PDB file of C-alpha atoms in Angstrom:
ATOM      1  CA  MET U   1     126.278 149.572 265.685  1.00  0.00           C
ATOM      2  CA  LEU U   2     129.461 152.300 266.106  1.00  0.00           C
ATOM      3  CA  GLY U   3     129.554 154.614 263.404  1.00  0.00           C
ATOM      4  CA  LYS U   4     132.689 153.712 262.321  1.00  0.00           C
ATOM      5  CA  THR U   5     132.269 150.034 261.896  1.00  0.00           C
ATOM      6  CA  ALA U   6     129.069 151.534 259.615  1.00  0.00           C
ATOM      7  CA  GLY U   7     130.860 153.359 257.734  1.00  0.00           C
ATOM      8  CA  GLY U   8     134.083 151.066 256.879  1.00  0.00           C
ATOM      9  CA  LEU U   9     131.007 148.604 255.308  1.00  0.00           C
ATOM     10  CA  PHE U  10     130.314 152.022 253.738  1.00  0.00           C
ATOM     11  CA  TRP U  11     132.989 152.996 251.550  1.00  0.00           C
ATOM     12  CA  MET U  12     134.319 149.500 251.761  1.00  0.00           C
ATOM     13  CA  PHE U  13     131.668 148.795 248.703  1.00  0.00           C
ATOM     14  CA  ARG U  14     131.534 152.050 247.130  1.00  0.00           C
ATOM     15  CA  TYR U  15     135.254 151.311 246.539  1.00  0.00           C
ATOM     16  CA  LEU U  16     135.301 148.023 244.992  1.00  0.00           C
ATOM     17  CA  GLU U  17     131.924 149.262 243.132  1.00  0.00           C
ATOM     18  CA  ARG U  18     134.113 152.060 242.246  1.00  0.00           C
ATOM     19  CA  SER U  19     136.948 150.000 240.990  1.00  0.00           C
ATOM     20  CA  GLU U  20     134.428 147.798 238.861  1.00  0.00           C
ATOM     21  CA  ASN U  21     133.043 151.071 237.691  1.00  0.00           C
ATOM     22  CA  THR U  22     135.874 153.011 236.080  1.00  0.00           C
ATOM     23  CA  ALA U  23     136.759 149.219 234.561  1.00  0.00           C
ATOM     24  CA  ARG U  24     133.362 149.833 232.767  1.00  0.00           C
ATOM     25  CA  LEU U  25     134.240 153.678 231.871  1.00  0.00           C
ATOM     26  CA  ILE U  26     137.523 152.747 230.254  1.00  0.00           C
ATOM     27  CA  GLU U  27     135.598 150.126 228.284  1.00  0.00           C
ATOM     28  CA  ALA U  28     132.881 151.865 227.426  1.00  0.00           C
ATOM     29  CA  GLY U  29     136.153 154.861 225.853  1.00  0.00           C
ATOM     30  CA  LEU U  30     137.786 152.140 224.489  1.00  0.00           C
ATOM     31  CA  ARG U  31     134.199 150.696 222.714  1.00  0.00           C
ATOM     32  CA  ILE U  32     133.555 154.438 221.415  1.00  0.00           C
ATOM     33  CA  ALA U  33     136.680 155.236 220.256  1.00  0.00           C
ATOM     34  CA  LEU U  34     136.474 152.326 217.814  1.00  0.00           C
ATOM     35  CA  THR U  35     133.446 153.955 216.249  1.00  0.00           C
ATOM     36  CA  ARG U  36     135.365 157.667 215.444  1.00  0.00           C
ATOM     37  CA  SER U  37     137.955 157.800 212.325  1.00  0.00           C
ATOM     38  CA  GLY U  38     141.363 159.602 213.296  1.00  0.00           C
ATOM     39  CA  SER U  39     142.812 160.237 216.462  1.00  0.00           C
ATOM     40  CA  THR U  40     140.793 159.753 219.740  1.00  0.00           C
ATOM     41  CA  ASP U  41     143.146 160.516 222.323  1.00  0.00           C
ATOM     42  CA  GLU U  42     141.538 164.095 222.242  1.00  0.00           C
ATOM     43  CA  GLU U  43     137.819 162.372 224.105  1.00  0.00           C
ATOM     44  CA  TRP U  44     140.290 160.733 226.900  1.00  0.00           C
ATOM     45  CA  THR U  45     139.811 164.272 227.684  1.00  0.00           C
ATOM     46  CA  SER U  46     135.947 163.534 228.260  1.00  0.00           C
ATOM     47  CA  ILE U  47     136.230 159.892 230.206  1.00  0.00           C
ATOM     48  CA  LEU U  48     138.700 161.735 232.530  1.00  0.00           C
ATOM     49  CA  GLN U  49     136.322 164.879 233.212  1.00  0.00           C
ATOM     50  CA  THR U  50     132.946 162.166 233.877  1.00  0.00           C
ATOM     51  CA  THR U  51     134.940 160.184 235.981  1.00  0.00           C
ATOM     52  CA  ALA U  52     136.253 163.227 237.779  1.00  0.00           C
ATOM     53  CA  VAL U  53     139.573 162.827 237.862  1.00  0.00           C
ATOM     54  CA  LEU U  54     140.768 165.257 235.325  1.00  0.00           C
ATOM     55  CA  GLU U  55     141.981 168.282 237.463  1.00  0.00           C
ATOM     56  CA  GLY U  56     144.083 165.605 239.451  1.00  0.00           C
ATOM     57  CA  TYR U  57     145.771 164.501 235.794  1.00  0.00           C
ATOM     58  CA  ASN U  58     145.713 167.960 233.684  1.00  0.00           C
ATOM     59  CA  ALA U  59     148.130 168.364 237.233  1.00  0.00           C
ATOM     60  CA  VAL U  60     150.669 165.169 236.714  1.00  0.00           C
ATOM     61  CA  TYR U  61     150.859 165.602 232.951  1.00  0.00           C
ATOM     62  CA  ASP U  62     150.785 168.910 232.693  1.00  0.00           C
ATOM     63  CA  GLY U  63     147.400 168.828 230.996  1.00  0.00           C
ATOM     64  CA  VAL U  64     149.134 166.969 227.546  1.00  0.00           C
ATOM     65  CA  VAL U  65     146.131 163.838 227.128  1.00  0.00           C
ATOM     66  CA  THR U  66     146.765 160.627 225.468  1.00  0.00           C
ATOM     67  CA  ARG U  67     144.975 157.268 226.069  1.00  0.00           C
ATOM     68  CA  GLU U  68     148.197 155.563 227.045  1.00  0.00           C
ATOM     69  CA  THR U  69     148.315 158.026 230.074  1.00  0.00           C
ATOM     70  CA  ALA U  70     144.532 158.450 230.784  1.00  0.00           C
ATOM     71  CA  ILE U  71     144.489 154.330 231.211  1.00  0.00           C
ATOM     72  CA  ASP U  72     146.851 154.366 233.089  1.00  0.00           C
ATOM     73  CA  TRP U  73     146.115 157.138 235.227  1.00  0.00           C
ATOM     74  CA  MET U  74     142.495 155.661 236.168  1.00  0.00           C
ATOM     75  CA  LEU U  75     143.445 151.709 236.130  1.00  0.00           C
ATOM     76  CA  ARG U  76     146.275 152.154 238.363  1.00  0.00           C
ATOM     77  CA  ASP U  77     148.328 155.637 239.336  1.00  0.00           C
ATOM     78  CA  ARG U  78     148.849 155.889 242.912  1.00  0.00           C
ATOM     79  CA  ALA U  79     148.796 159.708 242.710  1.00  0.00           C
ATOM     80  CA  ASN U  80     145.134 159.556 241.636  1.00  0.00           C
ATOM     81  CA  PRO U  81     142.960 158.707 244.482  1.00  0.00           C
ATOM     82  CA  SER U  82     139.871 156.984 242.995  1.00  0.00           C
ATOM     83  CA  SER U  83     142.338 154.601 240.390  1.00  0.00           C
ATOM     84  CA  VAL U  84     141.590 151.052 240.461  1.00  0.00           C
ATOM     85  CA  LEU U  85     144.382 150.539 242.739  1.00  0.00           C
ATOM     86  CA  ASN U  86     143.764 152.406 245.083  1.00  0.00           C
ATOM     87  CA  ALA U  87     140.263 151.715 245.376  1.00  0.00           C
ATOM     88  CA  ILE U  88     140.807 148.353 245.988  1.00  0.00           C
ATOM     89  CA  ASP U  89     143.012 148.974 248.203  1.00  0.00           C
ATOM     90  CA  ALA U  90     140.884 151.199 250.214  1.00  0.00           C
ATOM     91  CA  ALA U  91     137.998 148.732 250.300  1.00  0.00           C
ATOM     92  CA  ARG U  92     140.816 145.940 251.321  1.00  0.00           C
ATOM     93  CA  SER U  93     141.473 148.497 254.430  1.00  0.00           C
ATOM     94  CA  ASN U  94     137.932 149.277 255.104  1.00  0.00           C
ATOM     95  CA  ALA U  95     137.738 145.256 255.274  1.00  0.00           C
ATOM     96  CA  LYS U  96     140.443 144.881 257.769  1.00  0.00           C
ATOM     97  CA  THR U  97     139.104 147.455 259.858  1.00  0.00           C
ATOM     98  CA  VAL U  98     135.167 145.845 259.839  1.00  0.00           C
ATOM     99  CA  ARG U  99     136.298 142.426 259.975  1.00  0.00           C
ATOM    100  CA  THR U 100     134.310 141.194 262.968  1.00  0.00           C
ATOM    101  CA  ALA U 101     131.353 141.735 261.158  1.00  0.00           C
ATOM    102  CA  LEU U 102     131.737 139.746 257.348  1.00  0.00           C
ATOM    103  CA  THR U 103     131.706 136.050 256.745  1.00  0.00           C
ATOM    104  CA  ARG U 104     134.781 134.316 256.292  1.00  0.00           C
ATOM    105  CA  GLU U 105     133.969 134.231 252.309  1.00  0.00           C
ATOM    106  CA  VAL U 106     133.444 137.993 252.360  1.00  0.00           C
ATOM    107  CA  TRP U 107     136.632 138.611 253.515  1.00  0.00           C
ATOM    108  CA  GLU U 108     138.486 135.799 251.462  1.00  0.00           C
ATOM    109  CA  ALA U 109     136.886 137.605 248.392  1.00  0.00           C
ATOM    110  CA  VAL U 110     137.934 140.592 248.896  1.00  0.00           C
ATOM    111  CA  ASN U 111     141.561 139.481 249.886  1.00  0.00           C
ATOM    112  CA  ASP U 112     141.255 137.500 246.426  1.00  0.00           C
ATOM    113  CA  CYS U 113     140.082 140.263 244.785  1.00  0.00           C
ATOM    114  CA  TRP U 114     143.130 142.642 246.645  1.00  0.00           C
ATOM    115  CA  MET U 115     145.897 140.154 245.435  1.00  0.00           C
ATOM    116  CA  SER U 116     144.778 139.670 242.089  1.00  0.00           C
ATOM    117  CA  LEU U 117     144.036 142.999 241.358  1.00  0.00           C
ATOM    118  CA  LYS U 118     147.105 144.417 242.832  1.00  0.00           C
ATOM    119  CA  GLU U 119     149.764 141.477 240.547  1.00  0.00           C
ATOM    120  CA  ALA U 120     147.530 141.841 237.514  1.00  0.00           C
ATOM    121  CA  LEU U 121     148.440 146.136 238.048  1.00  0.00           C
ATOM    122  CA  ALA U 122     151.435 145.819 239.388  1.00  0.00           C
ATOM    123  CA  ARG U 123     153.415 146.995 235.984  1.00  0.00           C
ATOM    124  CA  LYS U 124     151.884 149.444 233.277  1.00  0.00           C
ATOM    125  CA  VAL U 125     149.191 147.193 231.283  1.00  0.00           C
ATOM    126  CA  GLN U 126     149.482 146.366 227.833  1.00  0.00           C
ATOM    127  CA  GLU U 127     147.409 147.062 225.029  1.00  0.00           C
ATOM    128  CA  ARG U 128     146.982 142.969 224.167  1.00  0.00           C
ATOM    129  CA  ASP U 129     146.270 142.635 227.598  1.00  0.00           C
ATOM    130  CA  LEU U 130     143.974 145.367 228.284  1.00  0.00           C
ATOM    131  CA  PRO U 131     140.568 143.340 227.865  1.00  0.00           C
ATOM    132  CA  HIS U 132     141.747 140.268 230.361  1.00  0.00           C
ATOM    133  CA  VAL U 133     142.967 142.923 232.930  1.00  0.00           C
ATOM    134  CA  LEU U 134     138.858 144.988 232.501  1.00  0.00           C
ATOM    135  CA  LEU U 135     136.720 141.917 233.189  1.00  0.00           C
ATOM    136  CA  LEU U 136     139.383 140.332 236.125  1.00  0.00           C
ATOM    137  CA  ILE U 137     138.228 143.883 237.960  1.00  0.00           C
ATOM    138  CA  ARG U 138     134.955 142.813 236.738  1.00  0.00           C
ATOM    139  CA  GLN U 139     134.958 139.389 237.786  1.00  0.00           C
ATOM    140  CA  LYS U 140     136.533 139.773 241.548  1.00  0.00           C
ATOM    141  CA  SER U 141     134.585 142.557 241.824  1.00  0.00           C
ATOM    142  CA  ALA U 142     131.573 140.499 241.192  1.00  0.00           C
ATOM    143  CA  PHE U 143     132.709 137.277 243.938  1.00  0.00           C
ATOM    144  CA  VAL U 144     133.076 139.575 246.529  1.00  0.00           C
ATOM    145  CA  ARG U 145     129.458 140.974 245.905  1.00  0.00           C
ATOM    146  CA  GLY U 146     127.974 137.110 245.469  1.00  0.00           C
ATOM    147  CA  ALA U 147     129.485 136.474 248.786  1.00  0.00           C
ATOM    148  CA  LEU U 148     127.952 138.927 250.342  1.00  0.00           C
ATOM    149  CA  HIS U 149     124.428 138.002 249.086  1.00  0.00           C
ATOM    150  CA  GLY U 150     124.946 134.214 249.646  1.00  0.00           C
ATOM    151  CA  THR U 151     126.246 134.002 253.539  1.00  0.00           C
ATOM    152  CA  MET U 152     125.495 137.439 255.160  1.00  0.00           C
ATOM    153  CA  LEU U 153     122.909 137.731 257.582  1.00  0.00           C
ATOM    154  CA  ARG U 154     120.255 140.772 256.375  1.00  0.00           C
ATOM    155  CA  ASN U 155     121.021 142.703 259.013  1.00  0.00           C
ATOM    156  CA  ASP U 156     122.079 146.175 259.454  1.00  0.00           C
ATOM    157  CA  ILE U 157     125.592 145.131 258.518  1.00  0.00           C
ATOM    158  CA  PHE U 158     124.276 144.360 254.262  1.00  0.00           C
ATOM    159  CA  ASN U 159     121.931 147.851 254.637  1.00  0.00           C
ATOM    160  CA  PHE U 160     125.030 149.493 255.128  1.00  0.00           C
ATOM    161  CA  ALA U 161     126.801 147.507 252.571  1.00  0.00           C
ATOM    162  CA  ARG U 162     124.219 147.674 250.264  1.00  0.00           C
ATOM    163  CA  ILE U 163     123.795 151.486 250.478  1.00  0.00           C
ATOM    164  CA  GLY U 164     127.221 151.892 249.362  1.00  0.00           C
ATOM    165  CA  THR U 165     126.821 149.889 246.512  1.00  0.00           C
ATOM    166  CA  PHE U 166     123.966 151.258 245.513  1.00  0.00           C
ATOM    167  CA  MET U 167     126.073 154.783 245.891  1.00  0.00           C
ATOM    168  CA  GLU U 168     127.822 154.337 243.791  1.00  0.00           C
ATOM    169  CA  ARG U 169     126.301 152.601 241.342  1.00  0.00           C
ATOM    170  CA  ALA U 170     124.050 155.227 241.162  1.00  0.00           C
ATOM    171  CA  ASP U 171     126.652 157.363 240.091  1.00  0.00           C
ATOM    172  CA  ASN U 172     128.623 155.132 237.409  1.00  0.00           C
ATOM    173  CA  THR U 173     125.447 154.802 235.689  1.00  0.00           C
ATOM    174  CA  ALA U 174     124.727 158.562 235.611  1.00  0.00           C
ATOM    175  CA  ARG U 175     128.150 159.217 234.146  1.00  0.00           C
ATOM    176  CA  ILE U 176     128.421 156.494 231.607  1.00  0.00           C
ATOM    177  CA  LEU U 177     125.524 158.136 230.119  1.00  0.00           C
ATOM    178  CA  ASP U 178     127.375 161.788 230.791  1.00  0.00           C
ATOM    179  CA  VAL U 179     130.180 159.527 228.912  1.00  0.00           C
ATOM    180  CA  LYS U 180     128.070 159.551 225.256  1.00  0.00           C
ATOM    181  CA  TYR U 181     127.545 163.537 226.403  1.00  0.00           C
ATOM    182  CA  TYR U 182     130.672 164.439 225.977  1.00  0.00           C
ATOM    183  CA  VAL U 183     131.568 162.303 223.469  1.00  0.00           C
ATOM    184  CA  LEU U 184     128.417 163.274 221.389  1.00  0.00           C
ATOM    185  CA  LEU U 185     128.675 163.500 217.221  1.00  0.00           C
ATOM    186  CA  PRO U 186     130.579 165.594 215.543  1.00  0.00           C
ATOM    187  CA  SER U 187     127.068 167.896 214.489  1.00  0.00           C
ATOM    188  CA  VAL U 188     123.321 167.706 215.016  1.00  0.00           C
ATOM    189  CA  ALA U 189     122.446 165.906 211.539  1.00  0.00           C
ATOM    190  CA  ALA U 190     124.403 162.801 212.740  1.00  0.00           C
ATOM    191  CA  VAL U 191     121.704 162.340 215.780  1.00  0.00           C
ATOM    192  CA  GLY U 192     119.545 159.350 215.010  1.00  0.00           C
ATOM    193  CA  SER U 193     122.298 158.174 212.383  1.00  0.00           C
ATOM    194  CA  SER U 194     123.685 154.459 212.667  1.00  0.00           C
ATOM    195  CA  LEU U 195     127.370 156.340 214.077  1.00  0.00           C
ATOM    196  CA  ASP U 196     124.724 157.475 217.020  1.00  0.00           C
ATOM    197  CA  ASN U 197     123.368 154.094 217.513  1.00  0.00           C
ATOM    198  CA  VAL U 198     126.114 152.644 217.880  1.00  0.00           C
ATOM    199  CA  GLN U 199     127.983 154.462 219.892  1.00  0.00           C
ATOM    200  CA  TRP U 200     124.186 154.323 222.360  1.00  0.00           C
ATOM    201  CA  GLN U 201     124.619 150.632 222.075  1.00  0.00           C
ATOM    202  CA  THR U 202     128.446 150.732 223.033  1.00  0.00           C
ATOM    203  CA  ILE U 203     126.794 152.325 226.246  1.00  0.00           C
ATOM    204  CA  LEU U 204     124.077 149.390 227.196  1.00  0.00           C
ATOM    205  CA  ARG U 205     127.181 147.215 226.626  1.00  0.00           C
ATOM    206  CA  SER U 206     129.080 149.173 229.290  1.00  0.00           C
ATOM    207  CA  VAL U 207     126.859 147.883 231.840  1.00  0.00           C
ATOM    208  CA  SER U 208     125.858 144.645 231.180  1.00  0.00           C
ATOM    209  CA  GLY U 209     122.478 145.950 229.679  1.00  0.00           C
ATOM    210  CA  GLU U 210     122.638 144.554 225.907  1.00  0.00           C
ATOM    211  CA  GLY U 211     120.632 141.223 226.714  1.00  0.00           C
ATOM    212  CA  GLY U 212     118.099 143.539 228.873  1.00  0.00           C
ATOM    213  CA  PHE U 213     117.761 146.078 226.924  1.00  0.00           C
ATOM    214  CA  GLN U 214     116.481 143.396 223.913  1.00  0.00           C
ATOM    215  CA  MET U 215     114.122 142.106 226.288  1.00  0.00           C
ATOM    216  CA  ALA U 216     112.520 144.677 227.009  1.00  0.00           C
ATOM    217  CA  TYR U 217     112.647 146.696 224.117  1.00  0.00           C
ATOM    218  CA  GLY U 218     113.456 144.751 221.065  1.00  0.00           C
ATOM    219  CA  GLN U 219     116.709 144.783 219.098  1.00  0.00           C
ATOM    220  CA  GLU U 220     116.686 148.217 217.699  1.00  0.00           C
ATOM    221  CA  PRO U 221     119.053 150.069 219.919  1.00  0.00           C
ATOM    222  CA  ARG U 222     117.838 153.726 220.389  1.00  0.00           C
ATOM    223  CA  ALA U 223     118.839 156.991 221.811  1.00  0.00           C
ATOM    224  CA  ARG U 224     114.834 157.429 224.058  1.00  0.00           C
ATOM    225  CA  GLU U 225     115.045 153.716 224.766  1.00  0.00           C
ATOM    226  CA  ILE U 226     117.760 153.703 225.770  1.00  0.00           C
ATOM    227  CA  CYS U 227     117.888 156.223 228.318  1.00  0.00           C
ATOM    228  CA  GLN U 228     114.619 155.300 229.709  1.00  0.00           C
ATOM    229  CA  PHE U 229     116.483 151.864 230.227  1.00  0.00           C
ATOM    230  CA  LEU U 230     119.275 153.633 232.417  1.00  0.00           C
ATOM    231  CA  ILE U 231     117.697 155.949 234.212  1.00  0.00           C
ATOM    232  CA  LEU U 232     113.525 155.144 234.708  1.00  0.00           C
ATOM    233  CA  ASP U 233     113.230 151.594 234.045  1.00  0.00           C
ATOM    234  CA  SER U 234     113.233 150.029 238.058  1.00  0.00           C
ATOM    235  CA  ARG U 235     114.105 146.415 236.122  1.00  0.00           C
ATOM    236  CA  MET U 236     117.183 147.426 235.348  1.00  0.00           C
ATOM    237  CA  PRO U 237     119.801 146.748 238.056  1.00  0.00           C
ATOM    238  CA  ARG U 238     121.659 149.585 237.517  1.00  0.00           C
ATOM    239  CA  SER U 239     119.594 152.628 236.512  1.00  0.00           C
ATOM    240  CA  LEU U 240     118.979 155.160 238.481  1.00  0.00           C
ATOM    241  CA  ALA U 241     115.873 153.992 239.382  1.00  0.00           C
ATOM    242  CA  PHE U 242     116.309 150.814 240.641  1.00  0.00           C
ATOM    243  CA  CYS U 243     119.353 152.104 242.263  1.00  0.00           C
ATOM    244  CA  ALA U 244     118.066 154.688 244.381  1.00  0.00           C
ATOM    245  CA  ALA U 245     115.187 152.509 245.085  1.00  0.00           C
ATOM    246  CA  LYS U 246     116.962 150.289 247.080  1.00  0.00           C
ATOM    247  CA  ILE U 247     119.106 152.664 249.118  1.00  0.00           C
ATOM    248  CA  CYS U 248     115.909 153.908 250.494  1.00  0.00           C
ATOM    249  CA  SER U 249     114.538 150.731 251.129  1.00  0.00           C
ATOM    250  CA  ASN U 250     118.126 150.057 252.707  1.00  0.00           C
ATOM    251  CA  LEU U 251     117.895 153.039 254.683  1.00  0.00           C
ATOM    252  CA  GLY U 252     114.368 152.014 255.564  1.00  0.00           C
ATOM    253  CA  TYR U 253     115.105 148.278 257.321  1.00  0.00           C
ATOM    254  CA  LEU U 254     118.035 150.561 259.025  1.00  0.00           C
ATOM    255  CA  ALA U 255     114.907 152.945 260.248  1.00  0.00           C
ATOM    256  CA  SER U 256     112.663 150.390 261.770  1.00  0.00           C
ATOM    257  CA  ASP U 257     115.858 148.073 262.880  1.00  0.00           C
ATOM    258  CA  TYR U 258     117.374 151.812 265.114  1.00  0.00           C
ATOM    259  CA  GLY U 259     113.549 153.161 265.158  1.00  0.00           C
ATOM    260  CA  LEU U 260     114.803 156.274 264.088  1.00  0.00           C
ATOM    261  CA  ARG U 261     114.843 158.378 260.713  1.00  0.00           C
ATOM    262  CA  HIS U 262     117.282 160.723 259.404  1.00  0.00           C
ATOM    263  CA  PRO U 263     117.425 163.908 257.245  1.00  0.00           C
ATOM    264  CA  SER U 264     118.762 161.337 254.958  1.00  0.00           C
ATOM    265  CA  HIS U 265     115.256 158.950 254.761  1.00  0.00           C
ATOM    266  CA  GLU U 266     113.969 162.670 253.648  1.00  0.00           C
ATOM    267  CA  MET U 267     116.743 163.339 250.840  1.00  0.00           C
ATOM    268  CA  CYS U 268     116.491 159.373 249.661  1.00  0.00           C
ATOM    269  CA  ASP U 269     112.690 159.973 249.160  1.00  0.00           C
ATOM    270  CA  ALA U 270     112.549 163.293 247.631  1.00  0.00           C
ATOM    271  CA  ILE U 271     114.929 162.224 244.946  1.00  0.00           C
ATOM    272  CA  THR U 272     113.041 158.784 244.252  1.00  0.00           C
ATOM    273  CA  GLN U 273     109.778 160.179 244.105  1.00  0.00           C
ATOM    274  CA  LYS U 274     111.643 162.801 241.392  1.00  0.00           C
ATOM    275  CA  VAL U 275     113.213 160.281 239.761  1.00  0.00           C
ATOM    276  CA  ASN U 276     109.903 158.232 239.320  1.00  0.00           C
ATOM    277  CA  GLY U 277     107.736 161.298 238.627  1.00  0.00           C
ATOM    278  CA  LEU U 278     109.922 162.486 235.844  1.00  0.00           C
ATOM    279  CA  GLY U 279     108.622 160.832 232.138  1.00  0.00           C
ATOM    280  CA  ILE U 280     112.049 160.097 229.359  1.00  0.00           C
ATOM    281  CA  ASP U 281     110.875 162.683 227.173  1.00  0.00           C
ATOM    282  CA  GLU U 282     110.526 165.676 229.888  1.00  0.00           C
ATOM    283  CA  VAL U 283     114.442 164.422 230.603  1.00  0.00           C
ATOM    284  CA  LEU U 284     115.234 164.763 227.897  1.00  0.00           C
ATOM    285  CA  ASP U 285     112.976 167.738 226.767  1.00  0.00           C
ATOM    286  CA  LYS U 286     114.869 170.033 229.715  1.00  0.00           C
ATOM    287  CA  GLY U 287     118.839 168.430 228.435  1.00  0.00           C
ATOM    288  CA  LEU U 288     120.549 165.084 229.559  1.00  0.00           C
ATOM    289  CA  HIS U 289     123.011 166.475 230.757  1.00  0.00           C
ATOM    290  CA  GLU U 290     121.473 169.056 232.738  1.00  0.00           C
ATOM    291  CA  PHE U 291     119.922 165.737 234.318  1.00  0.00           C
ATOM    292  CA  ILE U 292     122.768 163.554 235.123  1.00  0.00           C
ATOM    293  CA  GLN U 293     124.429 166.666 236.863  1.00  0.00           C
ATOM    294  CA  THR U 294     121.564 167.580 238.785  1.00  0.00           C
ATOM    295  CA  PHE U 295     120.832 163.572 239.420  1.00  0.00           C
ATOM    296  CA  LEU U 296     125.136 163.911 240.608  1.00  0.00           C
ATOM    297  CA  LYS U 297     124.837 166.464 242.725  1.00  0.00           C
ATOM    298  CA  GLU U 298     121.807 165.153 244.559  1.00  0.00           C
ATOM    299  CA  ASN U 299     123.370 161.842 244.795  1.00  0.00           C
ATOM    300  CA  SER U 300     126.607 163.332 246.328  1.00  0.00           C
ATOM    301  CA  ALA U 301     124.506 165.228 248.824  1.00  0.00           C
ATOM    302  CA  LEU U 302     122.797 162.317 250.289  1.00  0.00           C
ATOM    303  CA  GLY U 303     125.603 160.035 250.427  1.00  0.00           C
ATOM    304  CA  GLN U 304     126.970 162.929 252.960  1.00  0.00           C
ATOM    305  CA  GLN U 305     123.882 163.180 255.242  1.00  0.00           C
ATOM    306  CA  ILE U 306     124.257 159.426 255.443  1.00  0.00           C
ATOM    307  CA  GLU U 307     127.762 159.944 257.137  1.00  0.00           C
ATOM    308  CA  VAL U 308     126.077 162.519 258.712  1.00  0.00           C
ATOM    309  CA  ASP U 309     122.925 160.745 260.274  1.00  0.00           C
ATOM    310  CA  TYR U 310     125.270 157.176 261.073  1.00  0.00           C
ATOM    311  CA  ARG U 311     128.278 159.311 262.429  1.00  0.00           C
ATOM    312  CA  PHE U 312     130.999 157.167 260.418  1.00  0.00           C
ATOM    313  CA  TYR U 313     133.268 159.535 261.825  1.00  0.00           C
ATOM    314  CA  GLN U 314     132.768 159.754 265.732  1.00  0.00           C
TER     315      GLN U 314
END
């Protein structure tokens, strides 16, 4: 396969996943804001920071953060390269470049996703419409994934699509956990309180993990178990351990198909072994934020190495 085609598949599915993840982060911010008293505008700074778009936002809005402008920036602002509208445009553009590698069902699902979200985000989203629009973003992304799984051959095309998906998903889960760090309680004394538990439950809901958590850990949301679930539990399809394992397995299939291992394989193996070798108490003792920041850097480096190894830009 040409490196350009591999890169197109990889980035197409990264952008699709990013659009869904941005919607999940906005939803997490909205739900957490409901648990706070008084003005919550300042807390959107944390949401923007965790999505890595704060610098661009400040350049446009002179550092004045409001809920309305922050949400609009993340959903539809053309000046924000990671806005949902730009991400969907980029996903479709990549899909066009690899059109012959996709089944008709996948192409139509991407096209439908692009047209639906372009219409929904053509103008500023009103408060009353926001839940529907966030749900629409998640549903359209899920339809593309469904078409991929239901119609595509399990070959290198499928593997690059999956690697892109799980690279982005791991990044997102780590960032959502970091939202909790930045939007933490006003005092250490509040840790373990009902407010703390509600906020952790909100994090679970933002990754659609509430039901799975209850089946695995019971009805009571506790910070330690939720961190265990979202970081180390390999049964949870959005956990860091699950995503790292899937990236490794899909890279492994490529190595088998092409008969060649690259530095990215070693890097992925190291990340997976590191995550699987930790206990949740060790993660929390060393600092959740520090762990997440390290993971984000390593995940980003892995993505860059995959681009080099498979010559995406040659």
